[in-house]
Short mmCIF file of C-alpha atoms in Angstrom, two decimals:
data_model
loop_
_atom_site.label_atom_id
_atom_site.label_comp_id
_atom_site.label_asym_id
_atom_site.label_seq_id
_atom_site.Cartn_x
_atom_site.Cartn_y
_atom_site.Cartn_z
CA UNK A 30 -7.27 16.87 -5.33
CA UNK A 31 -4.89 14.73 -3.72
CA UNK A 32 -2.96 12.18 -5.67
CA UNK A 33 0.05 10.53 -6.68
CA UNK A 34 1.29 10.02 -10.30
CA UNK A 35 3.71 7.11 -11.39
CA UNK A 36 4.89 7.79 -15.05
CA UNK A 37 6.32 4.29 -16.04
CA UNK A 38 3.43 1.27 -16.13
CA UNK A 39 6.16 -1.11 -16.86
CA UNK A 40 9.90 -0.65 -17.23
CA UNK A 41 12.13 -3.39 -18.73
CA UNK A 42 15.94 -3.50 -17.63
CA UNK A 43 18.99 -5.46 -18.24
CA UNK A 44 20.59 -6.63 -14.67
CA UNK A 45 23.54 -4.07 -13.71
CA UNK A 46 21.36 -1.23 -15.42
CA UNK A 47 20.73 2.28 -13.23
CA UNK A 48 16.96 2.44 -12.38
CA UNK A 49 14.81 5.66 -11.81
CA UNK A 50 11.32 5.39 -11.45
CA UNK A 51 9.04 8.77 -11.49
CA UNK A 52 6.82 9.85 -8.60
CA UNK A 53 5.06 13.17 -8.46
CA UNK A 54 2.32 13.98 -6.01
CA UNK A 55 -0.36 16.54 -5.79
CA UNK A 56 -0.95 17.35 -1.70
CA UNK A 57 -1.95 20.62 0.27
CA UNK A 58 0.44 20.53 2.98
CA UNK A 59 3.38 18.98 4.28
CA UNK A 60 3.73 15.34 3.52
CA UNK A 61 5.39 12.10 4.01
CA UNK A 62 6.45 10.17 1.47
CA UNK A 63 6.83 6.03 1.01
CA UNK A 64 7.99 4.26 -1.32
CA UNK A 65 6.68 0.48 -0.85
CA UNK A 66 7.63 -2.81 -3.26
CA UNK A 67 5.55 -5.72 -3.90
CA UNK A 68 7.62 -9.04 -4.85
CA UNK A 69 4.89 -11.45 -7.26
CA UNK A 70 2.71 -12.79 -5.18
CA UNK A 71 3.84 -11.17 -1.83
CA UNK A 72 2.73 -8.32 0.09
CA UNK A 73 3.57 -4.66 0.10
CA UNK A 74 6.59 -3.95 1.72
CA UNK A 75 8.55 -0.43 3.05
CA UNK A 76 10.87 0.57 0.88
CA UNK A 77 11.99 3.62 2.37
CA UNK A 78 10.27 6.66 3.91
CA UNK A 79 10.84 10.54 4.35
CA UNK A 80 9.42 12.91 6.78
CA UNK A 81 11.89 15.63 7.39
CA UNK A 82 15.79 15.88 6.86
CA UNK A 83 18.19 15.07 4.26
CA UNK A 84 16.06 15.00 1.02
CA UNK A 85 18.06 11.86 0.02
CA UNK A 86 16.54 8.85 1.57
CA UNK A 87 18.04 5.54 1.74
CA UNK A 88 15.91 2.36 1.86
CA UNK A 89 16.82 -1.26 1.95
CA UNK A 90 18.10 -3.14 -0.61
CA UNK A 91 20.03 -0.23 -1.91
CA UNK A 92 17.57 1.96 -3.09
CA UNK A 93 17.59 5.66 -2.29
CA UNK A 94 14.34 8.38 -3.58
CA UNK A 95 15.41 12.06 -3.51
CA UNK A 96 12.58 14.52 -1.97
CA UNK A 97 12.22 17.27 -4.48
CA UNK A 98 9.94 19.97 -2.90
CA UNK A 99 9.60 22.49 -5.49
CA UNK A 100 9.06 19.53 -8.22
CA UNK A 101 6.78 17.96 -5.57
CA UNK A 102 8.84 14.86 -6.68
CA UNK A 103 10.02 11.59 -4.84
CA UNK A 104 12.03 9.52 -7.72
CA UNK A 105 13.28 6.10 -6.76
CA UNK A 106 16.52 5.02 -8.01
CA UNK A 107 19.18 1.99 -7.92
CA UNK A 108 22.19 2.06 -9.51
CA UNK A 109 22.68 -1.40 -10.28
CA UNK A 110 19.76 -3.49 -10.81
CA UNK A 111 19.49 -7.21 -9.98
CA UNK A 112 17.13 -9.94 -11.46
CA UNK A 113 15.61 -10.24 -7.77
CA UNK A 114 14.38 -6.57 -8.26
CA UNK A 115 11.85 -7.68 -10.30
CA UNK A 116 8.60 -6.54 -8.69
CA UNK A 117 6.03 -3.91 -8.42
CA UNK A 118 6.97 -0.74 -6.83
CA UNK A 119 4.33 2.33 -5.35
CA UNK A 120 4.79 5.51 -4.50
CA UNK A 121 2.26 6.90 -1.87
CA UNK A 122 2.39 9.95 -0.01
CA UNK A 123 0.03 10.84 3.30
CA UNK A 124 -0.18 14.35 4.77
CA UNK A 125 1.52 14.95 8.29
CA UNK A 126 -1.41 15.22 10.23
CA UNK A 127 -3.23 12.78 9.27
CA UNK A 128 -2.16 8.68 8.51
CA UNK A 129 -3.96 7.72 5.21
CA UNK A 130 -1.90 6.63 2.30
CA UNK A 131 -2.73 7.67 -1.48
CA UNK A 132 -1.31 5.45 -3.30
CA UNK A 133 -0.13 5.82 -7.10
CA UNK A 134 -0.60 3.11 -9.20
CA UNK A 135 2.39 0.94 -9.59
CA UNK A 136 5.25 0.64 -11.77
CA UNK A 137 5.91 -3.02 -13.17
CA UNK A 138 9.81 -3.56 -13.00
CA UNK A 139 11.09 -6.88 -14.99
CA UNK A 140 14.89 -7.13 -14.74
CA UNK A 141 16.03 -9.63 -17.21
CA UNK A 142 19.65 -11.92 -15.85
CA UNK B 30 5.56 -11.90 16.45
CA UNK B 31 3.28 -12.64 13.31
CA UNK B 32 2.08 -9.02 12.07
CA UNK B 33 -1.01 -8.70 10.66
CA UNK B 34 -2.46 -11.74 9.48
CA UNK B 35 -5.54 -12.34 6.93
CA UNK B 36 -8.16 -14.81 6.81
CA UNK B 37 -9.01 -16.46 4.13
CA UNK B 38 -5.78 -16.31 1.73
CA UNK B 39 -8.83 -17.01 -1.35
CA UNK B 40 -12.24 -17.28 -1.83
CA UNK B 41 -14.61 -17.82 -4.48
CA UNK B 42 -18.50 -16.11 -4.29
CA UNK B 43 -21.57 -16.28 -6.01
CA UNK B 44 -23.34 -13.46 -6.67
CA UNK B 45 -24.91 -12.22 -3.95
CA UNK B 46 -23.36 -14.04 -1.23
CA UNK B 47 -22.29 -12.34 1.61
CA UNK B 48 -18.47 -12.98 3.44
CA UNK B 49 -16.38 -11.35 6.12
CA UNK B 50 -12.38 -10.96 5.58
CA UNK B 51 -10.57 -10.97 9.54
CA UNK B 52 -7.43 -9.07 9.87
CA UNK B 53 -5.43 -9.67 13.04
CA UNK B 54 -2.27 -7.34 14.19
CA UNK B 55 -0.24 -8.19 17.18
CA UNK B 56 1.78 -4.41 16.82
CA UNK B 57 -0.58 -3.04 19.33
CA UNK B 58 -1.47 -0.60 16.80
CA UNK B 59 -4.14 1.81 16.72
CA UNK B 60 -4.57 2.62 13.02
CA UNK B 61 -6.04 -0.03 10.97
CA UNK B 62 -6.93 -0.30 6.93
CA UNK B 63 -8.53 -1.99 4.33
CA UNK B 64 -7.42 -1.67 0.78
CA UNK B 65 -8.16 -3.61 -2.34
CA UNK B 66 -6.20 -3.86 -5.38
CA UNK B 67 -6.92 -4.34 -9.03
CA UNK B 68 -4.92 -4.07 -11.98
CA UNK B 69 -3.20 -1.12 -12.75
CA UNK B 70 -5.17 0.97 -10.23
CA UNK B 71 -2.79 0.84 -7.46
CA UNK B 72 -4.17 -0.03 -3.86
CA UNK B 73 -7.40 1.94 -3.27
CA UNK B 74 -8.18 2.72 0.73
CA UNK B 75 -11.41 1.14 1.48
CA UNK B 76 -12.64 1.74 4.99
CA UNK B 77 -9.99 2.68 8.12
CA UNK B 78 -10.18 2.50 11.47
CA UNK B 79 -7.94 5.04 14.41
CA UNK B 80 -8.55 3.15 17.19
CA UNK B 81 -11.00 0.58 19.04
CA UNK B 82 -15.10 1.18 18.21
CA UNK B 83 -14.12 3.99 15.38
CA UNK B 84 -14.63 3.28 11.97
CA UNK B 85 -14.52 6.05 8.81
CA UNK B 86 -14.86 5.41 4.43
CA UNK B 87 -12.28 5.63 2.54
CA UNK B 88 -12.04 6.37 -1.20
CA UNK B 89 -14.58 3.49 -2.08
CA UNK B 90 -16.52 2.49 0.79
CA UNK B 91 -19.85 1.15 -1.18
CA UNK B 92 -20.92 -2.05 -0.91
CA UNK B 93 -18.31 -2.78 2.03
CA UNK B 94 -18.78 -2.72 6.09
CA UNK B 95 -16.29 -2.77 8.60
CA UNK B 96 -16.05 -3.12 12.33
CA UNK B 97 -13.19 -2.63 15.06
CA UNK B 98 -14.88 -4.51 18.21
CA UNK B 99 -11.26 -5.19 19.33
CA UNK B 100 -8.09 -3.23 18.58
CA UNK B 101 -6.24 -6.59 17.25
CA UNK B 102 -8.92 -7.35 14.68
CA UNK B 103 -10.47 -5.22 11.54
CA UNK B 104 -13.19 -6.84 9.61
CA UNK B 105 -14.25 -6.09 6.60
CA UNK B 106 -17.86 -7.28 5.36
CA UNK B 107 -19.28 -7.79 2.13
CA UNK B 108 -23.14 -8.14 2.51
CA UNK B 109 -23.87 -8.77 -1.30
CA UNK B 110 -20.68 -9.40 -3.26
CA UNK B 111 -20.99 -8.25 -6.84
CA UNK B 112 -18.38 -9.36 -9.81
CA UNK B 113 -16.74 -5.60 -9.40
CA UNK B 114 -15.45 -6.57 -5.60
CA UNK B 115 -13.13 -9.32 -7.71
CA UNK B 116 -9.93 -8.40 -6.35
CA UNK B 117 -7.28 -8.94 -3.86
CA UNK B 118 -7.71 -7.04 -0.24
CA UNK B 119 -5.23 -6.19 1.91
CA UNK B 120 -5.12 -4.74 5.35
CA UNK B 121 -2.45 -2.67 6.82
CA UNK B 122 -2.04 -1.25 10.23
CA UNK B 123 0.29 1.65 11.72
CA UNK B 124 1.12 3.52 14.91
CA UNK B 125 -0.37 6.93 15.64
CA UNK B 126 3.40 8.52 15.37
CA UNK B 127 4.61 12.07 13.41
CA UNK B 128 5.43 8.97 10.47
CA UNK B 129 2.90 6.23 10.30
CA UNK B 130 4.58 3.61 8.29
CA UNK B 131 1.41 0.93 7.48
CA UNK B 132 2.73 -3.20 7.52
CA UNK B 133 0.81 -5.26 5.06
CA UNK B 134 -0.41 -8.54 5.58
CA UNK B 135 -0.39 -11.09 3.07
CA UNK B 136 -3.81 -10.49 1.55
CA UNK B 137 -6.81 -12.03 0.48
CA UNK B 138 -7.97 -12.89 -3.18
CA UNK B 139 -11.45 -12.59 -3.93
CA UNK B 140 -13.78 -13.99 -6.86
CA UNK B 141 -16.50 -13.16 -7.50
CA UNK B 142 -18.57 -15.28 -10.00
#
């Protein structure tokens, strides 16, 4: 079955501190991969993308996610955290072919100042 | 240039009631979606549309309609709301390209009393 697992429900980090959240997918196929943030009380928002390429993506805000093939991994990381990072962040993956997102189920970051 | 739009931001239903939820793009784009989201369950594709007139479920389609009578405009119809549709519902929309990046509106909260 197709699906996405996020291993943190909630990290807690001191500002300035190097982030890595987990993302691991199960999908038959080639993929894309997304990484998409939620600020409280906003809407989801692109983080970054791959589709083909350099494995190391960079997104806005200065994250980057490294593609991982044989781990069937797409980790986001930072490394320097700032209190504005606090927010919700999902991994989703959709297959090449097709435009559906499966979505994982969120990992709650709180960045204390 | 707006993006996709939702109307209402919040509602409150009884039991039974029935409501419809409009989402507007102004991307031109073909692909549109409905998701909801609850707590610790990620986003959750509802229904999806790939172009004008088409319509197809998604992951948990019952006790939800939609209809595409215009390519700007999704709609998403609940014709006997039950406590369990409590959530918040957003739509997303993409472009039929090799990477279909979706763009969130701001979404709707639902309750359901």
């Amino acid at each position: 079955a197709q699906s996405v697992s996020q291993h943190n429900h909630h990290v807690i980090l001191s500002e300035a501190a190097s982030l890595e959240l987990g993302c691991n997918y199960s999908y038959g196929g080639t993929v894309n991969l997304f990484w998409y943030v939620q600020y409280p009380g906003q809407h989801l928002q692109l983080l970054l993308k791959y589709f083909s390429g350099d494995p190391l993506v960079k997104g806005i805000k200065g994250f980057e996610a490294e593609f991982i093939k044989s781990k069937f991994s797409f980790n986001l990381r930072k490394p320097s955290v700032q209190w504005s990072d606090t927010a919700e962040y999902f991994c989703a993956v959709s297959g090449r072919s097709q435009g559906n997102l499966i979505f994982g189920k969120g990992t709650k970051l709180s960045v204390k100042p | 240039n707006a993006g996709v739009t939702q109307t209402p931001k919040f509602r409150v239903l009884k039991t039974g009631q029935s409501m419809t939820l409009l989402c507007a793009q102004d991307m031109n784009h073909e692909y549109m979606y409905w998701y909801r989201q609850d707590p610790g369950m990620g986003l959750r594709l509802i229904h999806y549309s790939v172009g004008e007139g088409t319509t197809a479920k998604g992951e948990v389609p019952d006790g939800y309609n939609v209809s595409r009578l215009k390519k700007q405009n999704f709609l998403l119809g609940l014709e006997s709301a039950a406590p369990s549709q409590t959530s918040v519902y957003f739509c997303a929309s993409s472009a039929p390209v090799l990477v279909r990046s979706q763009y969130f509106g701001p979404g709707t909260r639902l309750l359901v009393l």
